[in-house]
Each structure stands twice: as structure tokens, then as C-alpha cells.
């Protein structure tokens, strides 16, 4: 997929673990793993909003378009 | 009453169809075993085979073609009810758009649209040597069931794609 999820980078910058983020935004670790691995087909605005709020970042910090 | 999911009408039909397929399998095994071990009587060119527990009996012309026809129809019936039970087994799951139902509907389509008509013509002409074209309603019913299951296969296939996308929406 051309959309890349940079969640690992943002998490590392903030010294946060996946488990902590999953608890903060109220999704399972399994779902967060799907999102991080790029296997997810779509992301809800509500999830994106929760991630941005928890990590204090913009959607563009998490998602990027990469030409294949 | 619930139609799909655990403890639903689908669960009830799963047990019914699975039981029918098992009964037919036991019946076929018994019949073949009885023919091999000569546990039947022959009178006026017709065989008479007692069915245990029921008290009834199977009768027919004592010819290889008749016995082969009965066996083939029973095998077809076992497969049909087994596939139907598998479909209802998939429907009793919490998520009904799953791989199992697509696979079994596809097999049911093949059984009704390919194997069924082949078996019909095979029994009609090379086995029973019938000259007239009889019992065509069986063939029509097979094709109707096959067409319905063909359309259902694609409905559930699309449903499975939508379900997968929904599951992968975070």
C-alpha cells in the first residue's frame, strides 16, 4: 500500500510503548499492531483523533504517502 | 428465534442435516455390507433386504444396475446433506461472512450444477439403459438449486470481502 504508517517513529520520539498507547486510545494491542504493520485497510477518524490527541501530533506525522 | 449465530435456527438445521448425512452413510454402509455378505433374500428376480431397528425393507430388481443406482444416489445424498450441514455450521458462527460458507457454497454449486446432472445422465443412459427421457423434474430441481447456490456463493464472497475490510478498519 502507498500509505505508510509512521506510528513506531512517533512512539519512539515520545518514549511510549505500544501497550501504553493502546490503553490511552482504547483499542486492543492486536488492532494497534495491525495498524503499525500496515495491514489495516482503513482507519476511523475517531481512532486517528484519539492517536493525535494522545501523542499530541498531526495526522501527517503518523500517515504518509509513499510513491510505489 | 435467532436465524444466525450460536443457539439459532442455523444450529438446529446443522444438527438435522448432519444427522441425515450420518444416517444415510450408515444406511449405505449397511446396504453394501449386506450385498457383500449375502444378507438378503432374492425372490422372482427381486432382492429384499431387511433394515434393522426400523423393521422395513429395501426391495428392488436384483441387477447390478439397480444396486449401483441406489448406491450412487445415496452417495449423492450423503454429500448433499453433508455440505448443507457445513453451510449451517458456518451460519451458526458469530460472523456469518466467513471463508467456510464461501467454500461450502462453492462445493454445493459444483455438486448441483456439475456432479448432479452428470450423475442423472449416467444413471439414465449407460447404467439403466432407459430410452425415454423421464424424471426431468429432478434435473430441473438440481439446476435451480445449483443456480441459487451459485448466486449465494457470490453474495457471501462479496460479504466476506466487506467483512474483512471492516475487521481491518481500526
GROMACS .gro file of C-alpha atoms in nm:
model
  238
    1UNK     CA    1   0.000   0.000   0.000
    2UNK     CA    2   0.122   0.353  -0.075
    3UNK     CA    3   0.014   0.486   0.264
    4UNK     CA    4   0.284   0.436   0.527
    5UNK     CA    5   0.208   0.438   0.899
    6UNK     CA    6   0.489   0.605   1.095
    7UNK     CA    7   0.347   0.525   1.435
    8UNK     CA    8   0.664   0.349   1.552
    9UNK     CA    9   0.874   0.661   1.489
   10UNK     CA   10   0.630   0.889   1.672
   11UNK     CA   11   0.610   0.643   1.961
   12UNK     CA   12   0.990   0.625   1.986
   13UNK     CA   13   1.014   1.006   1.985
   14UNK     CA   14   0.777   1.021   2.279
   15UNK     CA   15   0.927   0.722   2.462
   16UNK     CA   16   0.595   0.543   2.463
   17UNK     CA   17   0.520   0.174   2.430
   18UNK     CA   18   0.251   0.029   2.205
   19UNK     CA   19   0.072  -0.112   2.509
   20UNK     CA   20   0.054   0.231   2.672
   21UNK     CA   21  -0.080   0.394   2.355
   22UNK     CA   22  -0.338   0.117   2.309
   23UNK     CA   23  -0.462   0.178   2.665
   24UNK     CA   24  -0.468   0.555   2.613
   25UNK     CA   25  -0.676   0.543   2.296
   26UNK     CA   26  -0.891   0.248   2.397
   27UNK     CA   27  -0.808  -0.009   2.130
   28UNK     CA   28  -0.657  -0.353   2.163
   29UNK     CA   29  -0.284  -0.414   2.121
   30UNK     CA   30  -0.369  -0.652   1.838
   31UNK     CA   31  -0.550  -0.378   1.647
   32UNK     CA   32  -0.268  -0.134   1.711
   33UNK     CA   33  -0.025  -0.393   1.578
   34UNK     CA   34  -0.237  -0.430   1.261
   35UNK     CA   35  -0.225  -0.053   1.220
   36UNK     CA   36   0.151  -0.033   1.276
   37UNK     CA   37   0.230  -0.319   1.039
   38UNK     CA   38   0.036  -0.155   0.757
   39UNK     CA   39  -0.211  -0.445   0.731
   40UNK     CA   40  -0.506  -0.219   0.816
   41UNK     CA   41  -0.745  -0.142   0.530
   42UNK     CA   42  -0.875   0.181   0.683
   43UNK     CA   43  -0.855   0.400   0.989
   44UNK     CA   44  -1.155   0.565   1.153
   45UNK     CA   45  -1.142   0.942   1.210
   46UNK     CA   46  -1.224   0.873   1.576
   47UNK     CA   47  -0.916   0.646   1.610
   48UNK     CA   48  -0.696   0.897   1.429
   49UNK     CA   49  -0.829   1.174   1.652
   50UNK     CA   50  -0.756   0.966   1.964
   51UNK     CA   51  -0.400   0.888   1.846
   52UNK     CA   52  -0.330   1.254   1.761
   53UNK     CA   53  -0.469   1.362   2.099
   54UNK     CA   54  -0.266   1.103   2.290
   55UNK     CA   55   0.059   1.170   2.105
   56UNK     CA   56  -0.001   1.543   2.060
   57UNK     CA   57   0.071   1.530   1.690
   58UNK     CA   58  -0.089   1.588   1.349
   59UNK     CA   59  -0.234   1.313   1.124
   60UNK     CA   60   0.050   1.382   0.879
   61UNK     CA   61   0.302   1.285   1.147
   62UNK     CA   62   0.150   0.938   1.156
   63UNK     CA   63   0.044   0.884   0.798
   64UNK     CA   64   0.248   0.949   0.487
   65UNK     CA   65   0.206   0.883   0.116
   66UNK     CA   66   0.492   0.699  -0.050
   67UNK     CA   67   0.501   0.654  -0.426
   68UNK     CA   68   0.544   0.285  -0.515
   69UNK     CA   69  -3.583  -1.719   1.737
   70UNK     CA   70  -3.246  -1.613   1.601
   71UNK     CA   71  -3.168  -1.714   1.243
   72UNK     CA   72  -2.787  -1.691   1.256
   73UNK     CA   73  -2.526  -1.730   1.529
   74UNK     CA   74  -2.492  -1.968   1.822
   75UNK     CA   75  -2.815  -2.128   1.955
   76UNK     CA   76  -3.013  -2.025   1.648
   77UNK     CA   77  -3.219  -2.184   1.372
   78UNK     CA   78  -2.890  -2.242   1.186
   79UNK     CA   79  -2.763  -2.455   1.477
   80UNK     CA   80  -3.085  -2.660   1.464
   81UNK     CA   81  -3.051  -2.718   1.087
   82UNK     CA   82  -2.682  -2.801   1.127
   83UNK     CA   83  -2.766  -3.089   1.362
   84UNK     CA   84  -3.061  -3.203   1.144
   85UNK     CA   85  -2.863  -3.213   0.819
   86UNK     CA   86  -2.553  -3.360   0.980
   87UNK     CA   87  -2.769  -3.636   1.135
   88UNK     CA   88  -2.935  -3.709   0.800
   89UNK     CA   89  -2.594  -3.739   0.629
   90UNK     CA   90  -2.468  -3.974   0.903
   91UNK     CA   91  -2.787  -4.188   0.884
   92UNK     CA   92  -2.752  -4.210   0.505
   93UNK     CA   93  -2.384  -4.306   0.540
   94UNK     CA   94  -2.469  -4.578   0.791
   95UNK     CA   95  -2.752  -4.697   0.563
   96UNK     CA   96  -2.520  -4.710   0.258
   97UNK     CA   97  -2.251  -4.893   0.454
   98UNK     CA   98  -2.506  -5.144   0.584
   99UNK     CA   99  -2.650  -5.197   0.236
  100UNK     CA  100  -2.310  -5.253   0.074
  101UNK     CA  101  -2.208  -5.481   0.362
  102UNK     CA  102  -2.534  -5.679   0.325
  103UNK     CA  103  -2.478  -5.721  -0.050
  104UNK     CA  104  -2.118  -5.836   0.002
  105UNK     CA  105  -2.209  -6.083   0.281
  106UNK     CA  106  -2.533  -6.208   0.118
  107UNK     CA  107  -2.760  -6.084   0.399
  108UNK     CA  108  -3.065  -6.052   0.174
  109UNK     CA  109  -3.318  -6.273   0.002
  110UNK     CA  110  -3.394  -6.296  -0.368
  111UNK     CA  111  -3.745  -6.373  -0.490
  112UNK     CA  112  -3.866  -6.355  -0.852
  113UNK     CA  113  -3.552  -6.166  -0.953
  114UNK     CA  114  -3.604  -5.902  -0.682
  115UNK     CA  115  -3.392  -5.855  -0.372
  116UNK     CA  116  -3.539  -5.796  -0.027
  117UNK     CA  117  -3.312  -5.654   0.240
  118UNK     CA  118  -3.437  -5.607   0.596
  119UNK     CA  119  -3.340  -5.281   0.765
  120UNK     CA  120  -3.257  -5.341   1.131
  121UNK     CA  121  -3.438  -5.139   1.403
  122UNK     CA  122  -3.691  -4.992   1.158
  123UNK     CA  123  -3.846  -5.324   1.055
  124UNK     CA  124  -3.886  -5.205   0.698
  125UNK     CA  125  -3.705  -5.344   0.397
  126UNK     CA  126  -3.541  -5.228   0.074
  127UNK     CA  127  -3.660  -5.401  -0.240
  128UNK     CA  128  -3.555  -5.375  -0.600
  129UNK     CA  129  -3.458  -5.565  -0.911
  130UNK     CA  130  -3.162  -5.785  -0.833
  131UNK     CA  131  -2.941  -5.638  -1.100
  132UNK     CA  132  -2.606  -5.465  -1.081
  133UNK     CA  133  -2.750  -5.154  -1.250
  134UNK     CA  134  -3.022  -5.113  -0.982
  135UNK     CA  135  -2.781  -5.163  -0.691
  136UNK     CA  136  -2.531  -4.922  -0.849
  137UNK     CA  137  -2.808  -4.662  -0.900
  138UNK     CA  138  -2.921  -4.685  -0.535
  139UNK     CA  139  -2.558  -4.658  -0.417
  140UNK     CA  140  -2.481  -4.358  -0.638
  141UNK     CA  141  -2.799  -4.175  -0.530
  142UNK     CA  142  -2.715  -4.243  -0.165
  143UNK     CA  143  -2.359  -4.113  -0.210
  144UNK     CA  144  -2.501  -3.800  -0.375
  145UNK     CA  145  -2.746  -3.760  -0.086
  146UNK     CA  146  -2.470  -3.801   0.175
  147UNK     CA  147  -2.259  -3.534   0.004
  148UNK     CA  148  -2.559  -3.300  -0.036
  149UNK     CA  149  -2.664  -3.320   0.330
  150UNK     CA  150  -2.302  -3.305   0.450
  151UNK     CA  151  -2.244  -2.984   0.253
  152UNK     CA  152  -2.576  -2.839   0.374
  153UNK     CA  153  -2.477  -2.916   0.733
  154UNK     CA  154  -2.140  -2.748   0.675
  155UNK     CA  155  -2.317  -2.439   0.541
  156UNK     CA  156  -2.538  -2.419   0.850
  157UNK     CA  157  -2.231  -2.484   1.067
  158UNK     CA  158  -2.074  -2.174   0.913
  159UNK     CA  159  -2.401  -1.981   0.963
  160UNK     CA  160  -2.406  -2.062   1.334
  161UNK     CA  161  -2.079  -1.873   1.381
  162UNK     CA  162  -2.093  -1.521   1.525
  163UNK     CA  163  -1.962  -1.377   1.198
  164UNK     CA  164  -2.156  -1.536   0.914
  165UNK     CA  165  -1.945  -1.393   0.631
  166UNK     CA  166  -1.656  -1.635   0.668
  167UNK     CA  167  -1.435  -1.847   0.445
  168UNK     CA  168  -1.614  -2.169   0.542
  169UNK     CA  169  -1.951  -2.069   0.399
  170UNK     CA  170  -1.798  -1.949   0.070
  171UNK     CA  171  -1.605  -2.276   0.031
  172UNK     CA  172  -1.907  -2.497   0.109
  173UNK     CA  173  -2.146  -2.296  -0.110
  174UNK     CA  174  -1.897  -2.331  -0.396
  175UNK     CA  175  -1.886  -2.708  -0.341
  176UNK     CA  176  -2.269  -2.720  -0.327
  177UNK     CA  177  -2.284  -2.533  -0.659
  178UNK     CA  178  -2.044  -2.783  -0.818
  179UNK     CA  179  -2.244  -3.072  -0.672
  180UNK     CA  180  -2.575  -2.941  -0.808
  181UNK     CA  181  -2.464  -2.795  -1.140
  182UNK     CA  182  -2.193  -3.043  -1.244
  183UNK     CA  183  -2.197  -3.370  -1.048
  184UNK     CA  184  -2.579  -3.389  -1.020
  185UNK     CA  185  -2.658  -3.362  -1.393
  186UNK     CA  186  -2.365  -3.593  -1.483
  187UNK     CA  187  -2.499  -3.849  -1.234
  188UNK     CA  188  -2.851  -3.804  -1.372
  189UNK     CA  189  -2.744  -3.878  -1.731
  190UNK     CA  190  -2.507  -4.153  -1.618
  191UNK     CA  191  -2.786  -4.333  -1.431
  192UNK     CA  192  -3.042  -4.267  -1.704
  193UNK     CA  193  -2.850  -4.392  -2.005
  194UNK     CA  194  -2.532  -4.600  -1.952
  195UNK     CA  195  -2.644  -4.762  -1.624
  196UNK     CA  196  -3.022  -4.808  -1.650
  197UNK     CA  197  -3.035  -4.806  -2.036
  198UNK     CA  198  -3.358  -4.602  -2.039
  199UNK     CA  199  -3.479  -4.499  -2.381
  200UNK     CA  200  -3.730  -4.233  -2.280
  201UNK     CA  201  -3.639  -3.909  -2.100
  202UNK     CA  202  -3.815  -3.941  -1.762
  203UNK     CA  203  -3.798  -3.775  -1.421
  204UNK     CA  204  -3.675  -3.450  -1.575
  205UNK     CA  205  -3.807  -3.260  -1.269
  206UNK     CA  206  -3.509  -3.397  -1.072
  207UNK     CA  207  -3.267  -3.245  -1.320
  208UNK     CA  208  -3.458  -2.912  -1.323
  209UNK     CA  209  -3.457  -2.902  -0.941
  210UNK     CA  210  -3.081  -2.972  -0.934
  211UNK     CA  211  -3.015  -2.687  -1.178
  212UNK     CA  212  -3.243  -2.449  -0.981
  213UNK     CA  213  -3.065  -2.537  -0.652
  214UNK     CA  214  -2.730  -2.502  -0.827
  215UNK     CA  215  -2.815  -2.158  -0.968
  216UNK     CA  216  -2.939  -2.038  -0.627
  217UNK     CA  217  -2.622  -2.161  -0.455
  218UNK     CA  218  -2.410  -2.006  -0.733
  219UNK     CA  219  -2.565  -1.663  -0.667
  220UNK     CA  220  -2.542  -1.716  -0.290
  221UNK     CA  221  -2.171  -1.803  -0.327
  222UNK     CA  222  -2.105  -1.464  -0.488
  223UNK     CA  223  -2.325  -1.281  -0.233
  224UNK     CA  224  -2.130  -1.437   0.054
  225UNK     CA  225  -1.798  -1.385  -0.127
  226UNK     CA  226  -1.871  -1.011  -0.152
  227UNK     CA  227  -1.994  -1.015   0.208
  228UNK     CA  228  -1.669  -1.179   0.317
  229UNK     CA  229  -1.465  -0.908   0.139
  230UNK     CA  230  -1.669  -0.633   0.311
  231UNK     CA  231  -1.638  -0.817   0.645
  232UNK     CA  232  -1.257  -0.845   0.606
  233UNK     CA  233  -1.230  -0.475   0.525
  234UNK     CA  234  -1.447  -0.392   0.824
  235UNK     CA  235  -1.236  -0.614   1.051
  236UNK     CA  236  -0.922  -0.438   0.928
  237UNK     CA  237  -1.063  -0.092   0.989
  238UNK     CA  238  -0.905   0.034   1.308
   0.00000   0.00000   0.00000
